[in-house]
Coordinates of C-alpha atoms in Angstrom, one line a residue:
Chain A
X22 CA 6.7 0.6 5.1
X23 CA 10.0 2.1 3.9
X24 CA 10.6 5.6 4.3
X25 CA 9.7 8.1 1.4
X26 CA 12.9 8.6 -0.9
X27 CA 12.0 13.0 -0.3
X28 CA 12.7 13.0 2.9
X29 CA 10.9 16.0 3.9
X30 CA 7.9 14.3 2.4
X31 CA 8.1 11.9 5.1
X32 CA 8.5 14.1 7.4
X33 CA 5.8 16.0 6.6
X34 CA 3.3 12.9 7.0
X35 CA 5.0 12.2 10.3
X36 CA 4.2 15.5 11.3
X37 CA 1.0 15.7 10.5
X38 CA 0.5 12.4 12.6
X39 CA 2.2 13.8 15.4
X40 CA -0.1 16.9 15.3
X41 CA -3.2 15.0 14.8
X42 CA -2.6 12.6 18.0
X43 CA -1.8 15.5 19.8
X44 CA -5.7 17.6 18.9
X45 CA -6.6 13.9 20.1
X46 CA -5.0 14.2 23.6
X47 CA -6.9 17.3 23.6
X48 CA -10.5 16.2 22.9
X49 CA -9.8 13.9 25.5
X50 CA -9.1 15.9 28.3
X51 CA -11.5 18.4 27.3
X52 CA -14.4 15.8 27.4
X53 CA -13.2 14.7 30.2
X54 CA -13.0 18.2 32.1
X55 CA -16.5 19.0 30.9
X56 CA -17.8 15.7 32.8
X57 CA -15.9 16.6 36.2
X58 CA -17.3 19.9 35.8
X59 CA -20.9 18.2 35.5
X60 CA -20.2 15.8 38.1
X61 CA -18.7 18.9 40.8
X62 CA -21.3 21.3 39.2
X63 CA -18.1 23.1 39.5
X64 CA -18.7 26.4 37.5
X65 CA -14.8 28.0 37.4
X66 CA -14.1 24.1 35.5
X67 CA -16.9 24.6 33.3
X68 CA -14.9 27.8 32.3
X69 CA -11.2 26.7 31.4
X70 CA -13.0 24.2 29.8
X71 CA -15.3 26.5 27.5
X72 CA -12.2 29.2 26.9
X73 CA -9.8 26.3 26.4
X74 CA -11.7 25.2 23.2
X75 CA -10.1 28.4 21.2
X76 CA -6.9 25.8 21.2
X77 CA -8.2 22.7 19.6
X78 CA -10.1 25.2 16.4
X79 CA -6.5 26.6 16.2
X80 CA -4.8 23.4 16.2
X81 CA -7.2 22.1 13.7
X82 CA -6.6 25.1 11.3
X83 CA -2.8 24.7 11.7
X84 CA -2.9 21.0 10.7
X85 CA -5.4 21.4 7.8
X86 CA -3.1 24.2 6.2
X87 CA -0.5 21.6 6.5
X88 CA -2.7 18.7 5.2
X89 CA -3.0 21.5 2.3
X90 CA 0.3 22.3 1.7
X91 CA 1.2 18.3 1.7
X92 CA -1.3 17.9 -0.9
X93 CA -0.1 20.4 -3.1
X94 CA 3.6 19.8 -3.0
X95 CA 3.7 15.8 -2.2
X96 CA 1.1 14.9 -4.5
X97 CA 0.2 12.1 -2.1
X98 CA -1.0 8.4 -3.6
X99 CA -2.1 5.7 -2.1
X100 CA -1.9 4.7 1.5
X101 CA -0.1 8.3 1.6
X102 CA -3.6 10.0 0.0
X103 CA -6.1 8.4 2.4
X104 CA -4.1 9.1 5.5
X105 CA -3.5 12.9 4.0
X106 CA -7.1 12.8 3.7
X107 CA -8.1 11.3 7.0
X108 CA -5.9 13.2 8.8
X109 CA -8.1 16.2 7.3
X110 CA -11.6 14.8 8.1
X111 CA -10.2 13.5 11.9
X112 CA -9.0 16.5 12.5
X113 CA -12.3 18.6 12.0
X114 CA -14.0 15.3 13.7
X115 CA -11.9 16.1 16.7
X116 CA -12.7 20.1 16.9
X117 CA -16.2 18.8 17.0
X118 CA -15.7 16.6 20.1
X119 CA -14.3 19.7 21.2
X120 CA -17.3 21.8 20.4
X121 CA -19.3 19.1 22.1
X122 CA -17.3 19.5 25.0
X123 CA -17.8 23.1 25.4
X124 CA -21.3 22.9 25.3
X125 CA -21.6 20.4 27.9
X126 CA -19.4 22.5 29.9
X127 CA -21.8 25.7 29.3
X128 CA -24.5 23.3 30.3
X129 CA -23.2 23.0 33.9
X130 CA -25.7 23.4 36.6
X131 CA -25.4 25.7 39.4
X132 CA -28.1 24.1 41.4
X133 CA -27.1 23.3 44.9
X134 CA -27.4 19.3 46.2
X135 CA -30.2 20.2 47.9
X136 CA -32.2 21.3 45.6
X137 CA -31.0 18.7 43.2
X138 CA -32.1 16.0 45.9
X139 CA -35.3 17.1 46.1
X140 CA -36.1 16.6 42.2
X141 CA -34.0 13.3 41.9
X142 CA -31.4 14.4 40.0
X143 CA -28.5 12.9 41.5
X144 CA -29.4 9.8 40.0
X145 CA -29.5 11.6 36.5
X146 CA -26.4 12.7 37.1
X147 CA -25.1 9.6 37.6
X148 CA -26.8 7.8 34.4
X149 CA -25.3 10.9 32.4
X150 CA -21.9 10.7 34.2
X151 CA -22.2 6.9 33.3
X152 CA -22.9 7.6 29.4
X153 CA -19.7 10.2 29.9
X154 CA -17.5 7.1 31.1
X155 CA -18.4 5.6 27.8
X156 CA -18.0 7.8 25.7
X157 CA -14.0 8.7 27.5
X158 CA -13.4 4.8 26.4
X159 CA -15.0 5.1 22.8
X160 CA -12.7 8.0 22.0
X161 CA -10.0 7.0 23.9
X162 CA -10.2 3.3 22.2
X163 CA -10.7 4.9 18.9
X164 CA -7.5 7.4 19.0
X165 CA -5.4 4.1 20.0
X166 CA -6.8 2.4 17.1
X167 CA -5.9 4.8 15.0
X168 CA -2.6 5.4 16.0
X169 CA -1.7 2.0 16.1
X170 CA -3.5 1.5 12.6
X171 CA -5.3 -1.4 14.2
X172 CA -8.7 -2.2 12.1
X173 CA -9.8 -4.7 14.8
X174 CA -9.7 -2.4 17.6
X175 CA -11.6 -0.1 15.2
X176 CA -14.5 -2.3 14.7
X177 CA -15.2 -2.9 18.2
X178 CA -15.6 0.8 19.2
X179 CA -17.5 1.0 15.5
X180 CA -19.5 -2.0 17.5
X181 CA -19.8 -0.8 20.8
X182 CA -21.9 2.5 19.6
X183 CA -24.8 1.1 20.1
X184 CA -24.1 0.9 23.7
X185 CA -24.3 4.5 24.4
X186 CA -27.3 4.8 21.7
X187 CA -29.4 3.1 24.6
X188 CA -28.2 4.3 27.4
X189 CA -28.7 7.8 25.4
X190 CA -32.5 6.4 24.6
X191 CA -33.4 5.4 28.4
X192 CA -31.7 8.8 29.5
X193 CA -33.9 10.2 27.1
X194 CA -36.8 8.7 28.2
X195 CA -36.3 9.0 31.8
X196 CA -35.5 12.4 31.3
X197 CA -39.5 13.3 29.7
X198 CA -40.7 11.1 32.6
X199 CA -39.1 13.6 35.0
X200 CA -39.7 16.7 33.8
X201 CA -43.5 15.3 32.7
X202 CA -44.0 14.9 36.4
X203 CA -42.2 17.4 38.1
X204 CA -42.4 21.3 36.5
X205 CA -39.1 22.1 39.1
X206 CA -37.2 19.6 37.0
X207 CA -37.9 21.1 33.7
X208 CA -34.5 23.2 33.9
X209 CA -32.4 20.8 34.7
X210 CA -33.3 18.0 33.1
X211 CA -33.2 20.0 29.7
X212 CA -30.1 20.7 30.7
X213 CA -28.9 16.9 31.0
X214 CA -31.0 16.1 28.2
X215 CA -28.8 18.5 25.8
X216 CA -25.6 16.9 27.9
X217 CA -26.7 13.2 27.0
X218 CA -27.4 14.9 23.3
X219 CA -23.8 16.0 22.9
X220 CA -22.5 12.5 24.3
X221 CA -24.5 10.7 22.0
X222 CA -23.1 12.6 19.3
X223 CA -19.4 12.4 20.3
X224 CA -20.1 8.5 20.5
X225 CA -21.2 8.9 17.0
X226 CA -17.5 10.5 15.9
X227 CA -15.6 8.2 17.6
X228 CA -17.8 5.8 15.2
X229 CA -16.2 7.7 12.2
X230 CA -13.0 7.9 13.1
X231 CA -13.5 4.2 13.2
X232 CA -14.3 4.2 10.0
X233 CA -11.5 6.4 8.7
X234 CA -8.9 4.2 10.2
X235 CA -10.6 1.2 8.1
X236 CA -10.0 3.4 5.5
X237 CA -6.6 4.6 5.6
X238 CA -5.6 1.0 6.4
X239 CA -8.1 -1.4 3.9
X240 CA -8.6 1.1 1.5
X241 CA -12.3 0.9 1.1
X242 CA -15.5 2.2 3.5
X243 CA -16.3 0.3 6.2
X244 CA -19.8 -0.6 4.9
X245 CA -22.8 1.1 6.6
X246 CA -24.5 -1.8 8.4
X247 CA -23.5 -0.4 12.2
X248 CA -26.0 -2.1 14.7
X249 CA -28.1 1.3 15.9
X250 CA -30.2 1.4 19.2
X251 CA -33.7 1.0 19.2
X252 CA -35.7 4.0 17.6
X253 CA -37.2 6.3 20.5
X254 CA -40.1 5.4 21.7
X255 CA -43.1 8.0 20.7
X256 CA -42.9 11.5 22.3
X257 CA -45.9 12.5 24.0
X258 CA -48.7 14.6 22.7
X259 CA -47.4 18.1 23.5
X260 CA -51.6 17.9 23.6
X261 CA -51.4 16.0 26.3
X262 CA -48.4 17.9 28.6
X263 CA -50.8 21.4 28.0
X264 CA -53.8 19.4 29.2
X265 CA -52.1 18.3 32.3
X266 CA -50.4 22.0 33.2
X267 CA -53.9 23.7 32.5
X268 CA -56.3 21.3 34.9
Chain B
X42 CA -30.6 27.3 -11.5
X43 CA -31.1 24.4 -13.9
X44 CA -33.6 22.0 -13.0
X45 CA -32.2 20.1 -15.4
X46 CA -30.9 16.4 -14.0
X47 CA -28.4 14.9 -15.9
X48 CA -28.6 11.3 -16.9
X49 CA -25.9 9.8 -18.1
X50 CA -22.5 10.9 -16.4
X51 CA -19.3 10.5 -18.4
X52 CA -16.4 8.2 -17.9
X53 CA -14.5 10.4 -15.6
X54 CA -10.3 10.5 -16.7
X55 CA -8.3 9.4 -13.7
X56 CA -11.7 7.2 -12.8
X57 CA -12.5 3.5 -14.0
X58 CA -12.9 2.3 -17.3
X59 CA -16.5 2.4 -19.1
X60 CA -17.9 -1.0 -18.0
X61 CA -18.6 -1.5 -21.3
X62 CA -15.4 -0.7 -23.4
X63 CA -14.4 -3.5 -25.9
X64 CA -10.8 -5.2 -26.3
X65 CA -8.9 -3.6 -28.7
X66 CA -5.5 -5.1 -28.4
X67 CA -4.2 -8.4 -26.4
X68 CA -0.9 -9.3 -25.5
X69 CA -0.6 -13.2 -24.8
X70 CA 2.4 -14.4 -22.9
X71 CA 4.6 -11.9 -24.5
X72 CA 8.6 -12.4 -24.0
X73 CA 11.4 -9.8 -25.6
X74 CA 15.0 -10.5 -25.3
X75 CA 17.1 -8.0 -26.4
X76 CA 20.6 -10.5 -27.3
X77 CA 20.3 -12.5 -23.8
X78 CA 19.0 -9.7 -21.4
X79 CA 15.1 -10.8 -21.0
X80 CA 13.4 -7.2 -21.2
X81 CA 9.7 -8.8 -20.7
X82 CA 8.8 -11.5 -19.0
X83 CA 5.5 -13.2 -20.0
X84 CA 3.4 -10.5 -19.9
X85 CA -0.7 -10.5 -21.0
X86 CA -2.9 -7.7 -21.2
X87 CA -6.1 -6.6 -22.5
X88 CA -5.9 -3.4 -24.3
X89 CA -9.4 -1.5 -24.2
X90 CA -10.8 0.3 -26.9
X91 CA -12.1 4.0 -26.6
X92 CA -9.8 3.7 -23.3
X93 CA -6.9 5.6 -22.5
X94 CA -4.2 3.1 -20.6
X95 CA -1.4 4.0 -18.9
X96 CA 2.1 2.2 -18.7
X97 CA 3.7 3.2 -15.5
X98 CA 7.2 1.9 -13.9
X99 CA 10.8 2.8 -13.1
X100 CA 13.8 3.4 -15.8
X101 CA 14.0 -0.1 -17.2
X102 CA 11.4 -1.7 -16.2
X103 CA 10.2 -2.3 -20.0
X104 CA 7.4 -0.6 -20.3
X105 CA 8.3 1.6 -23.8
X106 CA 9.9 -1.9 -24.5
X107 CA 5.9 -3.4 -24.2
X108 CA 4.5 -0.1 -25.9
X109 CA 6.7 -1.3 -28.9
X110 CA 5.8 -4.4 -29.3
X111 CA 2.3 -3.1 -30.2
X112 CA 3.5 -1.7 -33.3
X113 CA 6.1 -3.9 -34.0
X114 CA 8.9 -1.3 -33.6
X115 CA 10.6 -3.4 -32.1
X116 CA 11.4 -5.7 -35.5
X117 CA 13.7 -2.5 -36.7
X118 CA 16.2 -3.7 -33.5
X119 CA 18.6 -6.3 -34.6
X120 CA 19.2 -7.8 -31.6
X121 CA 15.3 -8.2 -30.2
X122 CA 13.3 -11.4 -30.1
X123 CA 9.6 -11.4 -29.3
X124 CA 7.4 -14.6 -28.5
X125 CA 4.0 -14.8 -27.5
X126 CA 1.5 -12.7 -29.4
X127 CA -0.1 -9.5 -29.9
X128 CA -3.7 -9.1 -31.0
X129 CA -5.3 -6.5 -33.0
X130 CA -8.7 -7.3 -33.3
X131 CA -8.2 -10.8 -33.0
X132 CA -5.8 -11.2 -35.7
X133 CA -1.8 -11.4 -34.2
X134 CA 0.4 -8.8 -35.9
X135 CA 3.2 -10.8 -35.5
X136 CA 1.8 -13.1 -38.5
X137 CA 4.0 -13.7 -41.5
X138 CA 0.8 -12.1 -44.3
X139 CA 1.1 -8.8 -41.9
X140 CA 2.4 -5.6 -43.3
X141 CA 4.0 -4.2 -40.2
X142 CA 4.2 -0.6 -42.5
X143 CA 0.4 -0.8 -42.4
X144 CA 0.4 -2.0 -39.3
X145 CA 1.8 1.2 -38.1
X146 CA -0.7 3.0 -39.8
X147 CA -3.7 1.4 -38.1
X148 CA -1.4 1.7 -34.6
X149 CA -0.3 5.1 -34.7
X150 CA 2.9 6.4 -32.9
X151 CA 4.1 9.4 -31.1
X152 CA 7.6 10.0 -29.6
X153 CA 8.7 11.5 -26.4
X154 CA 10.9 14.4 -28.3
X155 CA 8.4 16.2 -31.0
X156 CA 10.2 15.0 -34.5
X157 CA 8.6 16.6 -37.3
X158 CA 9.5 15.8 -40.5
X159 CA 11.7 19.1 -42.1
X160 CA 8.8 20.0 -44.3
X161 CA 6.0 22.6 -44.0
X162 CA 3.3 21.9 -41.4
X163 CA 1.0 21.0 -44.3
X164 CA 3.0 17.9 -46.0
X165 CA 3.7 16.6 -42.2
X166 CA 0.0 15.7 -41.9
X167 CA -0.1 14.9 -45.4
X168 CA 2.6 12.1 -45.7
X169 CA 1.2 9.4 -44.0
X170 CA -2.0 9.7 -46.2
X171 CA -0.1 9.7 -48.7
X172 CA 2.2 7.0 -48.8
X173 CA -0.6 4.9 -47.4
X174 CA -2.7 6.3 -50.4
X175 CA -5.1 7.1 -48.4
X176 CA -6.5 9.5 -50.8
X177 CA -7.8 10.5 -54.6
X178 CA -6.7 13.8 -54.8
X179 CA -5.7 17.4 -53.5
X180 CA -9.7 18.3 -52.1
X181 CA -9.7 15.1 -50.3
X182 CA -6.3 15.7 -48.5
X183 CA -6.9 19.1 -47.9
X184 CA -10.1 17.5 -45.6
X185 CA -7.6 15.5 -44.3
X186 CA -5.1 17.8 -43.1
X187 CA -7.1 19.9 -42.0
X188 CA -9.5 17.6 -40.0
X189 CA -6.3 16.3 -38.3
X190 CA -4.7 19.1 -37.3
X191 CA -8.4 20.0 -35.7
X192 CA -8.6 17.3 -33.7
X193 CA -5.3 18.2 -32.6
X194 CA -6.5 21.7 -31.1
X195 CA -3.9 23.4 -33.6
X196 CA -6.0 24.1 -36.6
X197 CA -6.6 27.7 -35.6
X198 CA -3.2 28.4 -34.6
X199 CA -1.8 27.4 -38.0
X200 CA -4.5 27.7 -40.8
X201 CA -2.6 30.6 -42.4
X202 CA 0.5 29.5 -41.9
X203 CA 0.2 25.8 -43.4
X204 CA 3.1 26.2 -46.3
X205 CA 5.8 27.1 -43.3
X206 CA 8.4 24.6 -42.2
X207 CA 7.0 22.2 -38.9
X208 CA 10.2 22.3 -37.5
X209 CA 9.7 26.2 -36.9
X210 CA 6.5 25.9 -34.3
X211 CA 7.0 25.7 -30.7
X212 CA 7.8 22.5 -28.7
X213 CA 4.6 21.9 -27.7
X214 CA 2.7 23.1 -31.1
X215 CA 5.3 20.6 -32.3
X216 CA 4.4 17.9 -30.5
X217 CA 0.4 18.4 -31.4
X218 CA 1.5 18.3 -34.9
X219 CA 3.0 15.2 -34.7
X220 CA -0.2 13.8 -32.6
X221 CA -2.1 15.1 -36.0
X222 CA 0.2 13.3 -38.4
X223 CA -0.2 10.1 -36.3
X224 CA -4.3 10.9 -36.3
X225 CA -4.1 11.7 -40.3
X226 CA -4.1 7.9 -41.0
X227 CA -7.2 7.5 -39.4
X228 CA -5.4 5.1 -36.4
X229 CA -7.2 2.7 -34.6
X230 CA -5.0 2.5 -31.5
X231 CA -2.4 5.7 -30.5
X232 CA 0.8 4.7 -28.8
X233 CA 2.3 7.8 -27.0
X234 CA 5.9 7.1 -25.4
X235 CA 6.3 10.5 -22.9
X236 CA 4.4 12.6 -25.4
X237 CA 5.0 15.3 -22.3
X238 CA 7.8 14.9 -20.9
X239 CA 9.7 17.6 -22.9
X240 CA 7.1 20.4 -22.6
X241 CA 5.9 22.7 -20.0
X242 CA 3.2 22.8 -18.2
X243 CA 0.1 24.6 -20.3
X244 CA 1.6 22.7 -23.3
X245 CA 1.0 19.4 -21.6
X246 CA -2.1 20.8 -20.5
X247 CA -2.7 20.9 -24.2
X248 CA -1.4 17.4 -25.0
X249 CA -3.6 16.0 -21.5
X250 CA -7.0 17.9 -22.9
X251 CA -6.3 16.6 -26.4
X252 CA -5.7 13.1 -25.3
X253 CA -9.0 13.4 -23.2
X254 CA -10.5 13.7 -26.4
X255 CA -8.7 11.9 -28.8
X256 CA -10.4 9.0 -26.4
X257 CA -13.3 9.1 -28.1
X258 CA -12.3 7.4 -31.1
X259 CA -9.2 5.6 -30.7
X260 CA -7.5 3.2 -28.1
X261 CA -4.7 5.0 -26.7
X262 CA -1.9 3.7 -24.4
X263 CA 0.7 6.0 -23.2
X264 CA 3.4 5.9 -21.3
X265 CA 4.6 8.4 -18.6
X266 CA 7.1 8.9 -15.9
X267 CA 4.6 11.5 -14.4
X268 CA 2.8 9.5 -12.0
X269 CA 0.1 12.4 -11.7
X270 CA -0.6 12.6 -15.8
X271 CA -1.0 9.3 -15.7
X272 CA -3.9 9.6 -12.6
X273 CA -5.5 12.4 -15.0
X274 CA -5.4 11.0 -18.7
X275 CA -5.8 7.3 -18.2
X276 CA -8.8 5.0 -17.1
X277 CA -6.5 2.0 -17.0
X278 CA -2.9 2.2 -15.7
X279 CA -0.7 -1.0 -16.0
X280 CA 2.5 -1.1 -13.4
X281 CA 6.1 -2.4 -14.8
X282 CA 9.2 -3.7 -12.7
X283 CA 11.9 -5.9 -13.8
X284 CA 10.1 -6.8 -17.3
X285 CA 7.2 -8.3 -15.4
X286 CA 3.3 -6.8 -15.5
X287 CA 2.8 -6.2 -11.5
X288 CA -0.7 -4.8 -11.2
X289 CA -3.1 -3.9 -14.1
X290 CA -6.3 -2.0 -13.0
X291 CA -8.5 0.2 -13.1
X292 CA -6.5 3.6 -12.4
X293 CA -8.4 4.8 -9.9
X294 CA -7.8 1.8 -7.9
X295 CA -4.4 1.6 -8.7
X296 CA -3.5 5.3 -7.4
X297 CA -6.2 5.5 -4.0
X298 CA -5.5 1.6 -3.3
X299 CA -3.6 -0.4 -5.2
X300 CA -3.1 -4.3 -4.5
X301 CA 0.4 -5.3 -4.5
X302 CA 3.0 -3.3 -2.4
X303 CA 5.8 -3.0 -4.8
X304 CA 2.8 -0.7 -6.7
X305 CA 2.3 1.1 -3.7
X306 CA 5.8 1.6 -3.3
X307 CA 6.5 2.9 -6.2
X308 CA 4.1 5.6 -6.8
X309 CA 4.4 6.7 -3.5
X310 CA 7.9 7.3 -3.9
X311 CA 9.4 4.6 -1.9
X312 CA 11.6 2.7 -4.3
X313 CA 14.1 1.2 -2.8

């Protein structure tokens, strides 16, 4: 596209895209210090991770008072106006995945091998860490997508959701299973449950930012036909857990 | 709170056109030369009653050139030769047994610059009645004037100051007059040619409310260099380059999304 005849126009879009690939560098490594910090159960980690958060709401609040102020003196149209407007909605998309982030991080066990051993965790771990590996590519595929304005690449990880819905579904269930049979696990499997929670929903972002590059680049909503996992299967009868604890 | 629901929601401006909106006005292969430059090129268009639609392009690009034809305006030019036609309800304008003086009273016209006539407020809505003999006698033109000026949003401003020379009210108070001489002939279709473009903001304010309104009753096309009054006042926004009709849509379409690029280009400021 040819440059905008106001030059500081243009480079006020351009700035705004350089900004908002930068917040998405960000999430990135902040997801992906929150899952080292799960897989090391490596507290100090855990830490930067939650206190390094503060940057990615500030970065966010500097680029929507720039998405503002483009609004109000550009008067953006067009291809101009939806990526003004994505850039607004990604942005508060990505402080999200940031949020998510954190709370995985605060969810960081301190439980020693051991102990973890005994209750079968490790394998938990593993399925979680697992989930985590797919939800780094989602994110990761999704920010290229949108940076290189490439629809295709958009609705593959728009696709590939339903991957992590299942996983997130046999985590789930695998999860009740453990902590059904074993009261020692309760803890920390509600701790990985809320861990597989957050990377479900981070999944589910990088499904909208998906959408918003479809947007910026076709002009219309990608329609709302994603392929979803299966529904959960049934919880169990909280009757049934308090008759178990109270033979 | 209301409980109330609403149930029907209206047009929005700067939206779609109503669905359901009739033709007012069609242009059919229309050419103007002016001597041997070719100012439109074979343009057609559907011109939508109870619709406000909005002529966009660059300097040149012949869209006050178009606006004119639908008036005939154009025939007081020496030098300019239309072919095609122009429908008003079916019937071409450009037909020998057509009156182009009442023509332009059933396609009403305002100009970019507010030109009252120099007479009092009063006899500037009254002349096209008037001449047109529109009406019986002095009760029936007083309804007249007044009604005008109204639904021009100006009544209150100059009720008690009707006898006073137009040429003495403000730019934009001037411009609303004029809106209410072209609405005292009872128009069918409004033709504004930058009817804001010389005023400040709250009077165009004025002018964009009162051509919200005007809406209602008449089929109005204006044309505007603002790129955002046209977003706000129209429902339908046709795009001019080089004498040719590049896009015609819906305007919400044609400002969030439009089709072809040189569109986009242009009212995203890219013109090359």
């Amino acid at each position: 596209m040819a440059p905008h005849i106001v030059s500081a126009f243009e480079s006020d879009l351009q700035e705004l895209r350089a900004r908002l690939s930068e917040m998405g560098g960000l999430a990135e490594e902040q997801l992906s210090e929150s899952l080292d910090a799960v897989r090391r159960r490596d507290l100090p980690l855990a830490r930067r991770v939650i206190t390094k958060d503060l940057e990615l709401d500030q970065r966010e609040i500097a680029l929507e008072e720039l998405a503002v102020r483009t609004l109000a003196l550009r008067q953006p149209l067009a291809q101009d106006l939806r990526e003004t407007i994505a850039a607004l909605k990604i942005a508060s998309t990505l402080e999200r995945i940031g949020d998510l982030s954190k709370s995985i991080a605060k969810r960081v066990s301190p439980m020693s091998e051991t102990d973890l051993a005994a209750i079968g965790g490790e394998r938990l771990n593993n399925s979680i860490l697992g989930m985590g590996q797919l939800a780094q590519t989602q994110l990761s595929d999704v920010l290229d997508a949108y940076g290189a304005r490439d629809t295709a690449a958009a609705v593959n990880v728009w696709r590939r959701d339903v991957e992590i819905d299942e996983l997130y579904n046999s985590l789930f269930r695998e999860l009740i299973d453990l902590m059904t049979r074993e009261r020692g696990a309760v803890s920390h499997g509600a701790h990985l449950m809320f861990v597989a929670k957050n990377l479900e929903r981070i999944g589910d972002h990088a499904t909208f930012i998906a959408e918003m590059t479809y947007y910026v680049v076709i002009g219309q909503p990608l329609s709302d036909d994603r392929p979803k996992g299966d529904p959960l299967f049934p919880l169990p009868e909280v009757d049934s857990l308090t008759d178990r604890e109270t033979v | 709170m209301s409980d109330q629901v609403e149930t029907t929601t209206p047009v929005a401006s700067g939206g779609g056109a109503d669905p359901n909106a009739a033709v007012k006005m069609v242009g059919k292969g229309v050419n103007v030369y002016y001597g041997d430059a070719h100012a439109i090129k074979d343009v057609s268009i559907d011109i939508l009653d109870k619709t406000v639609t909005a002529f966009i392009g660059p300097s040149g690009c012949g869209k006050s050139t178009f606006l004119r034809c639908l008036n005939r305006m154009n025939d007081t030019i020496d030098v300019a030769r239309i072919t095609g036609t122009i429908e008003l309800d079916g019937q071409n304008i450009y037909d020998k047994n057509i009156d182009p003086v009442q023509l332009r009273a059933r396609v009403g016209m305002v100009f970019q610059k507010p030109n009252p006539f120099p007479k009092s407020i009063y006899d500037n809505v009254a002349y096209g009645p008037r001449i047109h003999g529109l009406v019986a006698n002095k009760a029936d033109l007083d309804v007249i004037v007044e009604s005008s000026l109204r639904r021009a949003a100006m009544w209150d401003e100059v009720k008690d100051r009707l006898d006073q020379p137009g040429t003495g009210l403000s730019g934009g108070q001037q411009q609303r007059l004029c809106i209410a001489r072209a609405i005292a002939t009872a128009p069918e279709v409004l033709l504004m040619d930058e009817p804001a473009s010389a005023l400040d903001p709250i009077a165009t304010a004025k002018i964009e409310e009162l051509i919200d309104e005007l809406r209602e009753n008449y089929s109005i096309v204006i044309v505007t260099h603002s790129m955002q009054q046209a977003a706000r006042v129209s429902q339908k926004t046709a795009f001019f380059h080089l004498g040719i009709l590049v896009e015609y849509d819906d305007t919400s379409k044609i400002f969030t999304n439009p089709t072809d690029q040189r569109t986009q280009d242009y009212i995203t400021g890219r013109f090359g």
